[in-house]
Coordinates of N, CA and C in Angstrom, one line a residue:
Chain A
S28 N -27.2 16.3 -9.8 CA -26.1 17.1 -9.9 C -24.9 16.4 -9.3
Q29 N -23.7 16.7 -9.7 CA -22.5 16.1 -9.3 C -21.9 16.9 -8.1
Q30 N -21.5 16.3 -7.0 CA -20.9 17.0 -5.9 C -19.5 17.2 -6.3
G31 N -18.8 16.2 -6.8 CA -17.4 16.3 -7.0 C -17.0 16.8 -8.3
E32 N -15.8 17.4 -8.3 CA -15.2 17.8 -9.6 C -13.9 17.1 -9.6
E33 N -13.6 16.4 -10.7 CA -12.3 15.7 -10.8 C -11.4 16.4 -11.8
D34 N -10.1 16.2 -11.5 CA -9.1 17.0 -12.3 C -7.9 16.0 -12.4
P35 N -7.3 15.8 -13.6 CA -7.8 16.3 -14.8 C -9.0 15.5 -15.4
Q36 N -9.6 16.0 -16.4 CA -10.7 15.2 -17.1 C -10.1 14.0 -17.8
A37 N -8.9 14.2 -18.3 CA -8.3 13.1 -19.1 C -6.8 13.2 -18.8
L38 N -6.2 12.0 -18.7 CA -4.7 11.9 -18.4 C -4.1 10.8 -19.3
S39 N -3.1 11.1 -19.9 CA -2.4 10.2 -20.8 C -1.0 10.0 -20.4
I40 N -0.5 8.8 -20.1 CA 0.8 8.6 -19.6 C 1.4 7.3 -20.2
Q41 N 2.7 7.1 -19.9 CA 3.4 5.9 -20.4 C 3.4 4.8 -19.3
E42 N 3.4 3.6 -19.7 CA 3.5 2.5 -18.7 C 4.7 2.8 -17.8
G43 N 4.6 2.5 -16.5 CA 5.7 2.7 -15.6 C 5.6 4.0 -14.9
E44 N 4.9 5.0 -15.5 CA 4.8 6.3 -14.8 C 3.7 6.3 -13.7
N45 N 3.7 7.3 -12.9 CA 2.7 7.4 -11.9 C 1.5 8.3 -12.4
A46 N 0.3 8.0 -12.0 CA -0.8 8.8 -12.4 C -1.5 9.4 -11.1
T47 N -1.8 10.7 -11.1 CA -2.4 11.3 -10.0 C -3.7 12.0 -10.5
M48 N -4.8 11.6 -9.8 CA -6.1 12.2 -10.1 C -6.6 12.9 -8.8
N49 N -7.3 14.1 -9.0 CA -7.7 14.8 -7.9 C -9.3 14.9 -7.9
C50 N -9.8 15.1 -6.7 CA -11.3 15.2 -6.6 C -11.6 16.2 -5.5
S51 N -12.5 17.1 -5.8 CA -13.0 18.1 -4.8 C -14.5 17.9 -4.6
Y52 N -14.9 18.2 -3.4 CA -16.3 18.0 -3.1 C -16.8 19.2 -2.3
K53 N -18.1 19.2 -2.1 CA -18.7 20.5 -1.5 C -19.2 20.3 -0.1
T54 N -19.7 19.2 0.3 CA -20.4 19.1 1.6 C -19.6 18.1 2.5
S55 N -20.1 18.1 3.8 CA -19.5 17.3 4.8 C -19.7 15.8 4.4
I56 N -18.7 15.0 4.6 CA -18.8 13.6 4.2 C -18.5 12.6 5.3
N57 N -19.0 11.4 5.2 CA -18.7 10.3 6.1 C -17.4 9.6 5.6
N58 N -17.4 9.4 4.3 CA -16.2 8.8 3.6 C -16.2 9.1 2.2
L59 N -15.0 8.9 1.6 CA -14.9 9.1 0.2 C -14.3 7.8 -0.5
Q60 N -14.8 7.5 -1.6 CA -14.5 6.2 -2.3 C -14.0 6.5 -3.7
W61 N -13.1 5.6 -4.2 CA -12.7 5.7 -5.6 C -13.1 4.4 -6.3
Y62 N -13.6 4.6 -7.5 CA -14.1 3.5 -8.3 C -13.4 3.6 -9.7
R63 N -13.3 2.4 -10.3 CA -12.8 2.4 -11.7 C -13.8 1.8 -12.6
Q64 N -13.9 2.3 -13.8 CA -14.9 1.8 -14.7 C -14.2 1.6 -16.1
N65 N -14.1 0.4 -16.5 CA -13.7 0.1 -17.9 C -14.8 0.4 -18.8
S66 N -14.5 0.8 -20.0 CA -15.4 1.4 -21.0 C -16.8 0.7 -21.0
G67 N -17.8 1.4 -20.6 CA -19.2 0.9 -20.6 C -19.5 -0.2 -19.7
R68 N -18.7 -0.5 -18.8 CA -18.9 -1.7 -17.8 C -19.2 -1.2 -16.4
G69 N -19.5 -2.1 -15.5 CA -19.8 -1.7 -14.2 C -18.6 -1.1 -13.4
L70 N -18.9 -0.4 -12.4 CA -17.8 0.2 -11.6 C -17.3 -0.8 -10.6
V71 N -16.0 -0.7 -10.4 CA -15.3 -1.6 -9.5 C -14.7 -0.7 -8.3
H72 N -15.1 -1.1 -7.1 CA -14.6 -0.3 -5.9 C -13.1 -0.5 -5.8
L73 N -12.4 0.6 -5.6 CA -11.0 0.5 -5.4 C -10.6 0.7 -3.9
I74 N -11.0 1.7 -3.3 CA -10.6 2.1 -2.0 C -11.5 3.0 -1.3
L75 N -11.7 2.9 0.0 CA -12.5 3.8 0.8 C -11.7 4.5 1.9
I76 N -11.8 5.8 2.0 CA -11.1 6.5 3.1 C -12.2 7.2 3.9
R77 N -12.1 7.1 5.2 CA -13.1 7.7 6.1 C -12.7 9.1 6.4
S78 N -13.6 9.9 6.9 CA -13.4 11.4 7.0 C -12.3 11.6 8.1
N79 N -12.1 10.7 9.0 CA -11.1 10.9 10.0 C -9.7 10.3 9.7
E80 N -9.6 9.8 8.4 CA -8.3 9.3 7.9 C -7.7 10.3 7.0
R81 N -6.4 10.3 6.9 CA -5.7 11.3 6.0 C -5.1 10.6 4.8
E82 N -4.7 9.3 5.0 CA -4.0 8.6 3.9 C -4.3 7.1 4.0
K83 N -4.4 6.5 2.8 CA -4.7 5.1 2.8 C -4.0 4.4 1.6
H84 N -3.5 3.2 1.8 CA -2.8 2.5 0.7 C -3.4 1.2 0.4
S85 N -3.4 0.8 -0.8 CA -3.9 -0.5 -1.2 C -3.1 -0.9 -2.5
G86 N -2.1 -1.8 -2.3 CA -1.3 -2.2 -3.4 C -0.6 -1.0 -4.0
R87 N -0.9 -0.7 -5.3 CA -0.2 0.4 -6.0 C -1.0 1.7 -5.9
L88 N -2.1 1.7 -5.1 CA -2.9 2.8 -4.9 C -2.6 3.5 -3.6
R89 N -2.6 4.9 -3.7 CA -2.5 5.7 -2.5 C -3.5 6.8 -2.6
V90 N -4.3 6.9 -1.6 CA -5.4 7.9 -1.5 C -5.1 8.8 -0.3
T91 N -5.3 10.1 -0.6 CA -5.2 11.1 0.5 C -6.5 11.8 0.6
L92 N -6.8 12.3 1.8 CA -8.0 13.1 2.0 C -7.7 14.3 2.9
D93 N -8.1 15.4 2.4 CA -7.9 16.7 3.2 C -9.3 17.3 3.3
T94 N -9.9 17.0 4.5 CA -11.3 17.5 4.7 C -11.3 19.0 4.9
S95 N -10.3 19.6 5.3 CA -10.3 21.1 5.4 C -10.4 21.8 4.0
K96 N -9.8 21.1 3.0 CA -9.9 21.6 1.7 C -10.9 20.9 0.9
K97 N -11.6 19.9 1.5 CA -12.6 19.2 0.8 C -12.0 18.6 -0.5
S98 N -10.9 17.9 -0.4 CA -10.3 17.4 -1.6 C -9.6 16.0 -1.3
S99 N -9.5 15.2 -2.4 CA -8.8 13.9 -2.3 C -8.0 13.7 -3.5
S100 N -7.0 12.9 -3.4 CA -6.2 12.5 -4.6 C -6.0 11.0 -4.6
L101 N -6.0 10.5 -5.8 CA -5.7 9.1 -6.0 C -4.4 9.0 -6.8
L102 N -3.4 8.3 -6.3 CA -2.2 8.1 -6.9 C -2.0 6.6 -7.3
I103 N -1.8 6.3 -8.6 CA -1.5 5.0 -9.1 C -0.1 4.9 -9.4
T104 N 0.7 4.1 -8.7 CA 2.1 4.1 -9.0 C 2.4 3.0 -10.0
A105 N 3.5 3.2 -10.8 CA 4.0 2.2 -11.7 C 2.9 1.7 -12.6
S106 N 2.2 2.6 -13.3 CA 1.0 2.3 -14.0 C 1.2 1.2 -15.1
R107 N 0.2 0.5 -15.5 CA 0.2 -0.5 -16.5 C -0.9 -0.2 -17.5
A108 N -0.7 -0.8 -18.7 CA -1.7 -0.6 -19.7 C -3.1 -1.0 -19.2
A109 N -3.1 -2.1 -18.4 CA -4.4 -2.6 -17.8 C -5.1 -1.6 -16.9
D110 N -4.4 -0.5 -16.5 CA -5.0 0.5 -15.6 C -5.8 1.5 -16.5
T111 N -5.8 1.4 -17.8 CA -6.6 2.3 -18.6 C -8.0 2.1 -18.3
A112 N -8.7 3.2 -17.9 CA -10.1 3.2 -17.5 C -10.5 4.6 -17.1
S113 N -11.7 4.7 -16.7 CA -12.2 6.0 -16.1 C -12.2 5.8 -14.5
Y114 N -11.8 6.8 -13.8 CA -11.7 6.7 -12.4 C -12.6 7.8 -11.8
F115 N -13.5 7.3 -10.8 CA -14.4 8.2 -10.2 C -14.2 8.3 -8.7
C116 N -14.4 9.5 -8.2 CA -14.5 9.6 -6.7 C -16.0 9.7 -6.4
A117 N -16.3 9.2 -5.2 CA -17.7 9.2 -4.8 C -17.7 9.5 -3.3
T118 N -18.6 10.4 -2.9 CA -18.7 10.8 -1.5 C -20.0 10.2 -0.8
A119 N -19.9 9.8 0.4 CA -21.0 9.4 1.2 C -21.3 10.5 2.2
P120 N -22.5 10.9 2.3 CA -22.7 12.1 3.1 C -22.7 11.8 4.6
N121 N -22.4 12.9 5.4 CA -22.4 12.8 6.8 C -23.8 12.9 7.4
A122 N -24.7 13.5 6.6 CA -26.1 13.7 7.1 C -26.8 12.4 7.0
G123 N -27.8 12.3 7.9 CA -28.7 11.2 7.9 C -29.9 11.4 7.1
G124 N -31.0 10.9 7.5 CA -32.3 11.1 6.9 C -32.3 10.6 5.5
T125 N -32.8 11.3 4.5 CA -33.0 10.8 3.2 C -31.6 10.7 2.4
S126 N -30.6 11.3 2.9 CA -29.3 11.2 2.2 C -28.6 9.9 2.6
Y127 N -29.1 9.1 3.5 CA -28.4 8.0 4.0 C -28.1 7.0 2.9
G128 N -26.9 6.5 2.8 CA -26.5 5.5 1.8 C -26.3 6.0 0.4
K129 N -26.6 7.3 0.2 CA -26.5 7.9 -1.2 C -25.0 8.2 -1.5
L130 N -24.5 7.7 -2.6 CA -23.2 8.1 -3.1 C -23.3 9.2 -4.2
T131 N -22.5 10.2 -4.1 CA -22.5 11.2 -5.1 C -21.2 11.2 -5.8
F132 N -21.2 10.9 -7.2 CA -20.1 10.7 -8.0 C -19.6 12.0 -8.6
G133 N -18.3 12.0 -8.8 CA -17.7 13.1 -9.6 C -17.8 12.7 -11.1
Q134 N -17.3 13.6 -11.9 CA -17.4 13.5 -13.4 C -16.4 12.4 -13.9
G135 N -15.4 12.1 -13.2 CA -14.5 11.1 -13.6 C -13.2 11.6 -14.3
T136 N -12.2 10.9 -14.2 CA -10.9 11.1 -15.0 C -10.7 9.9 -15.9
I137 N -10.5 10.2 -17.2 CA -10.2 9.2 -18.1 C -8.7 9.0 -18.2
L138 N -8.2 7.8 -17.7 CA -6.8 7.6 -17.7 C -6.5 6.6 -18.9
T139 N -5.5 7.0 -19.7 CA -5.0 6.2 -20.7 C -3.5 5.9 -20.5
V140 N -3.1 4.6 -20.4 CA -1.7 4.2 -20.1 C -1.2 3.5 -21.4
H141 N -0.3 4.2 -22.0 CA 0.3 3.6 -23.3 C 1.4 2.6 -23.0
P142 N 1.4 1.5 -23.7 CA 2.4 0.5 -23.4 C 3.8 0.9 -24.0
Chain B
D4 N -15.8 -10.3 -11.3 CA -17.3 -10.5 -11.1 C -17.7 -10.0 -9.7
S5 N -18.6 -9.0 -9.7 CA -18.9 -8.4 -8.4 C -19.9 -9.3 -7.6
G6 N -20.6 -10.2 -8.3 CA -21.7 -10.9 -7.6 C -23.0 -10.3 -7.8
V7 N -23.1 -9.1 -8.3 CA -24.4 -8.5 -8.6 C -24.8 -8.8 -10.1
T8 N -26.0 -9.2 -10.3 CA -26.4 -9.5 -11.6 C -27.5 -8.6 -12.0
Q9 N -27.5 -8.2 -13.3 CA -28.6 -7.4 -13.8 C -29.1 -8.0 -15.2
T10 N -30.4 -7.9 -15.3 CA -30.9 -8.3 -16.6 C -32.0 -7.3 -17.1
P11 N -32.2 -7.1 -18.4 CA -31.3 -7.6 -19.4 C -30.1 -6.8 -19.6
K12 N -29.2 -7.2 -20.4 CA -27.9 -6.4 -20.7 C -28.2 -5.2 -21.6
H13 N -29.1 -5.4 -22.5 CA -29.4 -4.4 -23.5 C -30.9 -4.4 -23.6
L14 N -31.5 -3.2 -23.9 CA -32.9 -3.0 -24.1 C -33.1 -1.9 -25.1
I15 N -33.8 -2.2 -26.1 CA -34.2 -1.2 -27.1 C -35.7 -1.1 -27.1
T16 N -36.2 0.1 -27.0 CA -37.6 0.3 -26.9 C -38.0 1.6 -27.5
A17 N -39.3 1.8 -27.7 CA -39.8 3.1 -28.3 C -40.2 4.1 -27.2
T18 N -40.3 5.3 -27.6 CA -40.8 6.3 -26.7 C -42.2 6.0 -26.3
G19 N -42.6 6.3 -25.0 CA -43.9 6.1 -24.5 C -44.1 4.7 -23.9
Q20 N -43.1 3.8 -24.1 CA -43.2 2.4 -23.6 C -42.8 2.4 -22.1
R21 N -43.0 1.2 -21.5 CA -42.6 0.9 -20.2 C -41.6 -0.3 -20.1
V22 N -40.6 -0.2 -19.3 CA -39.7 -1.4 -19.2 C -39.4 -1.6 -17.7
T23 N -38.9 -2.8 -17.5 CA -38.5 -3.2 -16.1 C -37.1 -3.8 -16.2
L24 N -36.3 -3.2 -15.3 CA -34.9 -3.7 -15.2 C -34.8 -4.4 -13.9
R25 N -34.1 -5.5 -13.9 CA -34.0 -6.4 -12.7 C -32.6 -6.5 -12.2
C26 N -32.5 -6.6 -10.9 CA -31.2 -6.7 -10.2 C -31.2 -7.7 -9.1
S27 N -30.2 -8.5 -9.0 CA -30.0 -9.4 -7.9 C -28.8 -9.0 -7.2
P28 N -28.8 -8.7 -5.9 CA -27.6 -8.3 -5.2 C -26.7 -9.4 -4.8
R29 N -25.5 -9.1 -4.3 CA -24.6 -10.1 -3.8 C -25.3 -10.9 -2.7
S30 N -24.9 -12.1 -2.6 CA -25.5 -12.9 -1.5 C -25.3 -12.3 -0.2
G31 N -26.4 -12.1 0.6 CA -26.3 -11.5 1.9 C -26.4 -10.0 2.0
D32 N -26.2 -9.3 0.9 CA -26.4 -7.9 0.9 C -27.8 -7.4 1.0
L33 N -28.1 -6.5 1.9 CA -29.5 -6.1 2.2 C -29.8 -4.8 1.4
S34 N -28.8 -4.0 1.1 CA -29.0 -2.8 0.4 C -28.9 -2.9 -1.1
V35 N -29.8 -2.3 -1.8 CA -29.7 -2.2 -3.3 C -29.8 -0.7 -3.7
Y36 N -29.0 -0.3 -4.6 CA -29.0 1.1 -5.1 C -29.1 1.0 -6.6
W37 N -29.8 2.1 -7.1 CA -29.9 2.2 -8.6 C -29.3 3.5 -9.0
Y38 N -28.5 3.5 -10.1 CA -27.9 4.6 -10.6 C -28.1 4.7 -12.1
Q39 N -28.1 5.9 -12.6 CA -28.3 6.2 -14.1 C -27.0 6.8 -14.5
Q40 N -26.4 6.4 -15.6 CA -25.2 7.0 -16.2 C -25.5 7.4 -17.6
S41 N -25.3 8.7 -17.9 CA -25.5 9.2 -19.2 C -24.3 10.2 -19.5
L42 N -24.1 10.5 -20.8 CA -23.0 11.3 -21.1 C -23.2 12.7 -20.6
D43 N -24.4 13.3 -20.6 CA -24.6 14.6 -20.1 C -24.7 14.8 -18.6
Q44 N -25.3 13.8 -18.0 CA -25.5 13.9 -16.5 C -24.5 13.2 -15.7
G45 N -23.7 12.3 -16.3 CA -22.8 11.5 -15.5 C -23.5 10.4 -14.7
L46 N -22.9 10.1 -13.6 CA -23.5 9.0 -12.8 C -24.4 9.6 -11.7
Q47 N -25.7 9.3 -11.8 CA -26.7 9.9 -10.9 C -27.3 8.8 -10.0
F48 N -27.3 9.1 -8.7 CA -28.0 8.2 -7.8 C -29.5 8.3 -8.0
L49 N -30.2 7.2 -8.1 CA -31.7 7.3 -8.2 C -32.4 7.0 -6.9
I50 N -32.1 5.8 -6.4 CA -32.9 5.3 -5.2 C -32.1 4.2 -4.5
Q51 N -32.4 4.0 -3.2 CA -31.8 3.0 -2.4 C -32.9 2.2 -1.6
Y52 N -32.8 0.9 -1.6 CA -33.7 0.1 -0.8 C -32.8 -0.7 0.2
Y53 N -33.3 -0.8 1.4 CA -32.7 -1.6 2.4 C -33.7 -2.6 3.0
N54 N -33.4 -3.9 2.8 CA -34.3 -5.0 3.3 C -35.7 -4.7 3.0
G55 N -36.0 -4.3 1.8 CA -37.4 -4.1 1.3 C -38.0 -2.8 1.5
E56 N -37.3 -1.9 2.2 CA -37.8 -0.6 2.5 C -37.0 0.5 1.7
E57 N -37.7 1.5 1.2 CA -37.0 2.6 0.6 C -36.2 3.4 1.7
R58 N -34.9 3.7 1.4 CA -34.0 4.3 2.4 C -33.6 5.7 1.9
A59 N -33.3 5.9 0.7 CA -32.8 7.2 0.2 C -33.3 7.4 -1.2
K60 N -33.5 8.6 -1.5 CA -34.0 8.9 -2.9 C -33.1 10.0 -3.5
G61 N -32.8 9.9 -4.7 CA -32.0 10.9 -5.4 C -32.8 11.6 -6.5
N62 N -32.2 11.7 -7.6 CA -32.8 12.4 -8.8 C -33.7 11.5 -9.6
I63 N -34.6 10.9 -8.9 CA -35.5 9.9 -9.7 C -36.8 10.5 -10.1
L64 N -37.0 10.4 -11.4 CA -38.2 11.0 -12.0 C -39.5 10.3 -11.5
E65 N -40.6 11.0 -11.5 CA -41.9 10.4 -11.1 C -42.3 9.3 -12.0
R66 N -41.8 9.3 -13.2 CA -42.1 8.2 -14.2 C -41.4 6.9 -13.8
F67 N -40.4 7.0 -12.9 CA -39.6 5.9 -12.5 C -40.0 5.4 -11.2
S68 N -40.0 4.1 -10.9 CA -40.3 3.6 -9.6 C -39.5 2.3 -9.4
A69 N -39.3 2.0 -8.2 CA -38.5 0.8 -7.9 C -39.1 0.0 -6.7
Q70 N -38.7 -1.2 -6.5 CA -39.1 -1.9 -5.3 C -38.1 -3.0 -5.1
Q71 N -38.0 -3.5 -3.8 CA -37.2 -4.6 -3.5 C -38.1 -5.7 -2.8
F72 N -37.9 -6.9 -3.3 CA -38.8 -8.0 -3.0 C -38.2 -8.7 -1.7
P73 N -39.0 -9.6 -1.1 CA -38.6 -10.3 0.1 C -37.3 -11.1 -0.2
D74 N -37.1 -11.6 -1.4 CA -35.8 -12.3 -1.7 C -34.7 -11.4 -2.0
L75 N -34.9 -10.1 -1.8 CA -33.9 -9.0 -1.9 C -33.6 -8.6 -3.3
H76 N -34.1 -9.2 -4.3 CA -33.9 -8.7 -5.7 C -34.7 -7.4 -5.8
S77 N -34.3 -6.6 -6.8 CA -34.9 -5.3 -7.0 C -35.3 -5.1 -8.4
E78 N -36.3 -4.4 -8.7 CA -36.7 -4.0 -10.0 C -36.9 -2.5 -10.1
L79 N -36.4 -2.0 -11.2 CA -36.6 -0.6 -11.5 C -37.5 -0.5 -12.7
N80 N -38.6 0.2 -12.5 CA -39.6 0.4 -13.6 C -39.5 1.8 -14.2
L81 N -39.4 1.8 -15.5 CA -39.3 3.1 -16.2 C -40.5 3.2 -17.1
S82 N -41.3 4.2 -17.0 CA -42.5 4.3 -17.8 C -42.6 5.6 -18.7
S83 N -43.5 5.6 -19.6 CA -43.6 6.8 -20.5 C -42.2 7.3 -21.0
L84 N -41.5 6.3 -21.5 CA -40.1 6.6 -21.8 C -39.9 7.7 -22.8
E85 N -38.8 8.4 -22.6 CA -38.5 9.5 -23.5 C -37.1 9.3 -24.0
L86 N -36.7 10.0 -25.1 CA -35.4 9.8 -25.7 C -34.3 10.0 -24.7
G87 N -34.5 11.0 -23.8 CA -33.5 11.3 -22.8 C -33.3 10.3 -21.7
D88 N -34.2 9.3 -21.7 CA -34.0 8.2 -20.7 C -32.9 7.2 -21.2
S89 N -32.5 7.3 -22.4 CA -31.5 6.4 -22.9 C -30.2 6.6 -22.1
A90 N -29.7 5.5 -21.5 CA -28.6 5.6 -20.6 C -28.2 4.2 -20.1
L91 N -27.1 4.1 -19.4 CA -26.8 2.9 -18.7 C -27.4 2.9 -17.3
Y92 N -28.0 1.9 -16.9 CA -28.6 1.8 -15.5 C -27.9 0.8 -14.8
F93 N -27.3 1.2 -13.6 CA -26.6 0.3 -12.8 C -27.3 0.0 -11.5
C94 N -27.2 -1.2 -11.1 CA -27.6 -1.6 -9.7 C -26.3 -1.9 -8.9
A95 N -26.4 -1.5 -7.7 CA -25.2 -1.9 -6.8 C -25.8 -2.4 -5.5
S96 N -25.0 -3.1 -4.8 CA -25.5 -3.6 -3.5 C -24.3 -3.4 -2.4
S97 N -24.7 -3.4 -1.2 CA -23.8 -3.3 -0.1 C -24.2 -4.1 1.1
G98 N -23.3 -4.3 2.0 CA -23.6 -5.1 3.2 C -24.2 -4.3 4.3
S99 N -23.8 -4.7 5.5 CA -24.4 -4.1 6.7 C -24.0 -2.6 6.9
G100 N -22.8 -2.3 6.5 CA -22.3 -0.9 6.6 C -22.9 0.0 5.6
L101 N -24.0 0.7 5.9 CA -24.7 1.4 4.8 C -23.9 2.5 4.2
R102 N -22.8 2.9 4.7 CA -22.0 4.0 4.1 C -20.7 3.4 3.6
G103 N -20.7 2.1 3.4 CA -19.5 1.4 2.9 C -19.4 1.3 1.4
E104 N -18.5 0.4 1.0 CA -18.3 0.3 -0.4 C -19.5 -0.4 -1.1
Q105 N -19.7 -0.1 -2.3 CA -20.9 -0.6 -3.1 C -20.3 -1.5 -4.2
Y106 N -21.0 -2.6 -4.5 CA -20.6 -3.5 -5.5 C -21.6 -3.4 -6.7
F107 N -21.0 -3.0 -7.8 CA -21.9 -2.7 -9.0 C -22.1 -3.9 -9.9
G108 N -23.3 -4.0 -10.5 CA -23.6 -4.9 -11.5 C -23.0 -4.4 -12.9
P109 N -23.2 -5.2 -13.9 CA -22.6 -4.9 -15.2 C -23.5 -3.8 -16.0
G110 N -24.7 -3.6 -15.5 CA -25.5 -2.5 -16.1 C -26.4 -3.0 -17.1
T111 N -27.5 -2.2 -17.3 CA -28.4 -2.4 -18.4 C -28.3 -1.2 -19.3
R112 N -28.0 -1.4 -20.6 CA -28.0 -0.3 -21.5 C -29.4 -0.1 -22.2
L113 N -30.0 1.0 -21.9 CA -31.4 1.2 -22.4 C -31.3 2.2 -23.5
T114 N -31.8 1.9 -24.6 CA -31.9 2.8 -25.8 C -33.4 3.0 -26.1
V115 N -33.8 4.3 -26.1 CA -35.1 4.6 -26.4 C -35.1 5.3 -27.8
T116 N -35.9 4.8 -28.7 CA -35.9 5.3 -30.1 C -37.2 6.0 -30.4

């Protein structure tokens, strides 16, 4: 089962615009990660934000985390056609034991950037 | 290129058969993870190995099993295959931080006919 829900399911924008994707989750987390997947290919890690962090930047990416609302957002600024892909949030649990190391992925947001 | 390799890239087989998927992690990574991606279930965590030992288990069917060998490569064995097992199977690896970022291989596309 998926822990996270991502919103929107699909997003279509023009090159140069900003794209914002949201992710909600249900349980306590150690960290939240964002991945990108080009059609049918492997996932590429974008950024990791720990539960005690509120905001993180990497190049054109900005991630926020609100643990009180159990939600995160990914902002891609000045988008390019090459950013067209599916974007997934994934949570690493705070619990130990058998959950250790397990990432739970959301359903993903399909981003299309038109040139 | 993530440094994680998976073979084969594509696999077509019949129901009831058994297949083995292979994964080589990034150099130096001790953890290997297996995921299944399908249209209806999305990305599902199956199982994790760390330095040869099973560490975490997810929604892995009893017909599926995995192991990690002393050279750290891993194999996922799928048996008594059903049509619903058709999916993309990804392997990922990570370093010493067991809750850190994971590096994914290109996947094996399994088609069961």
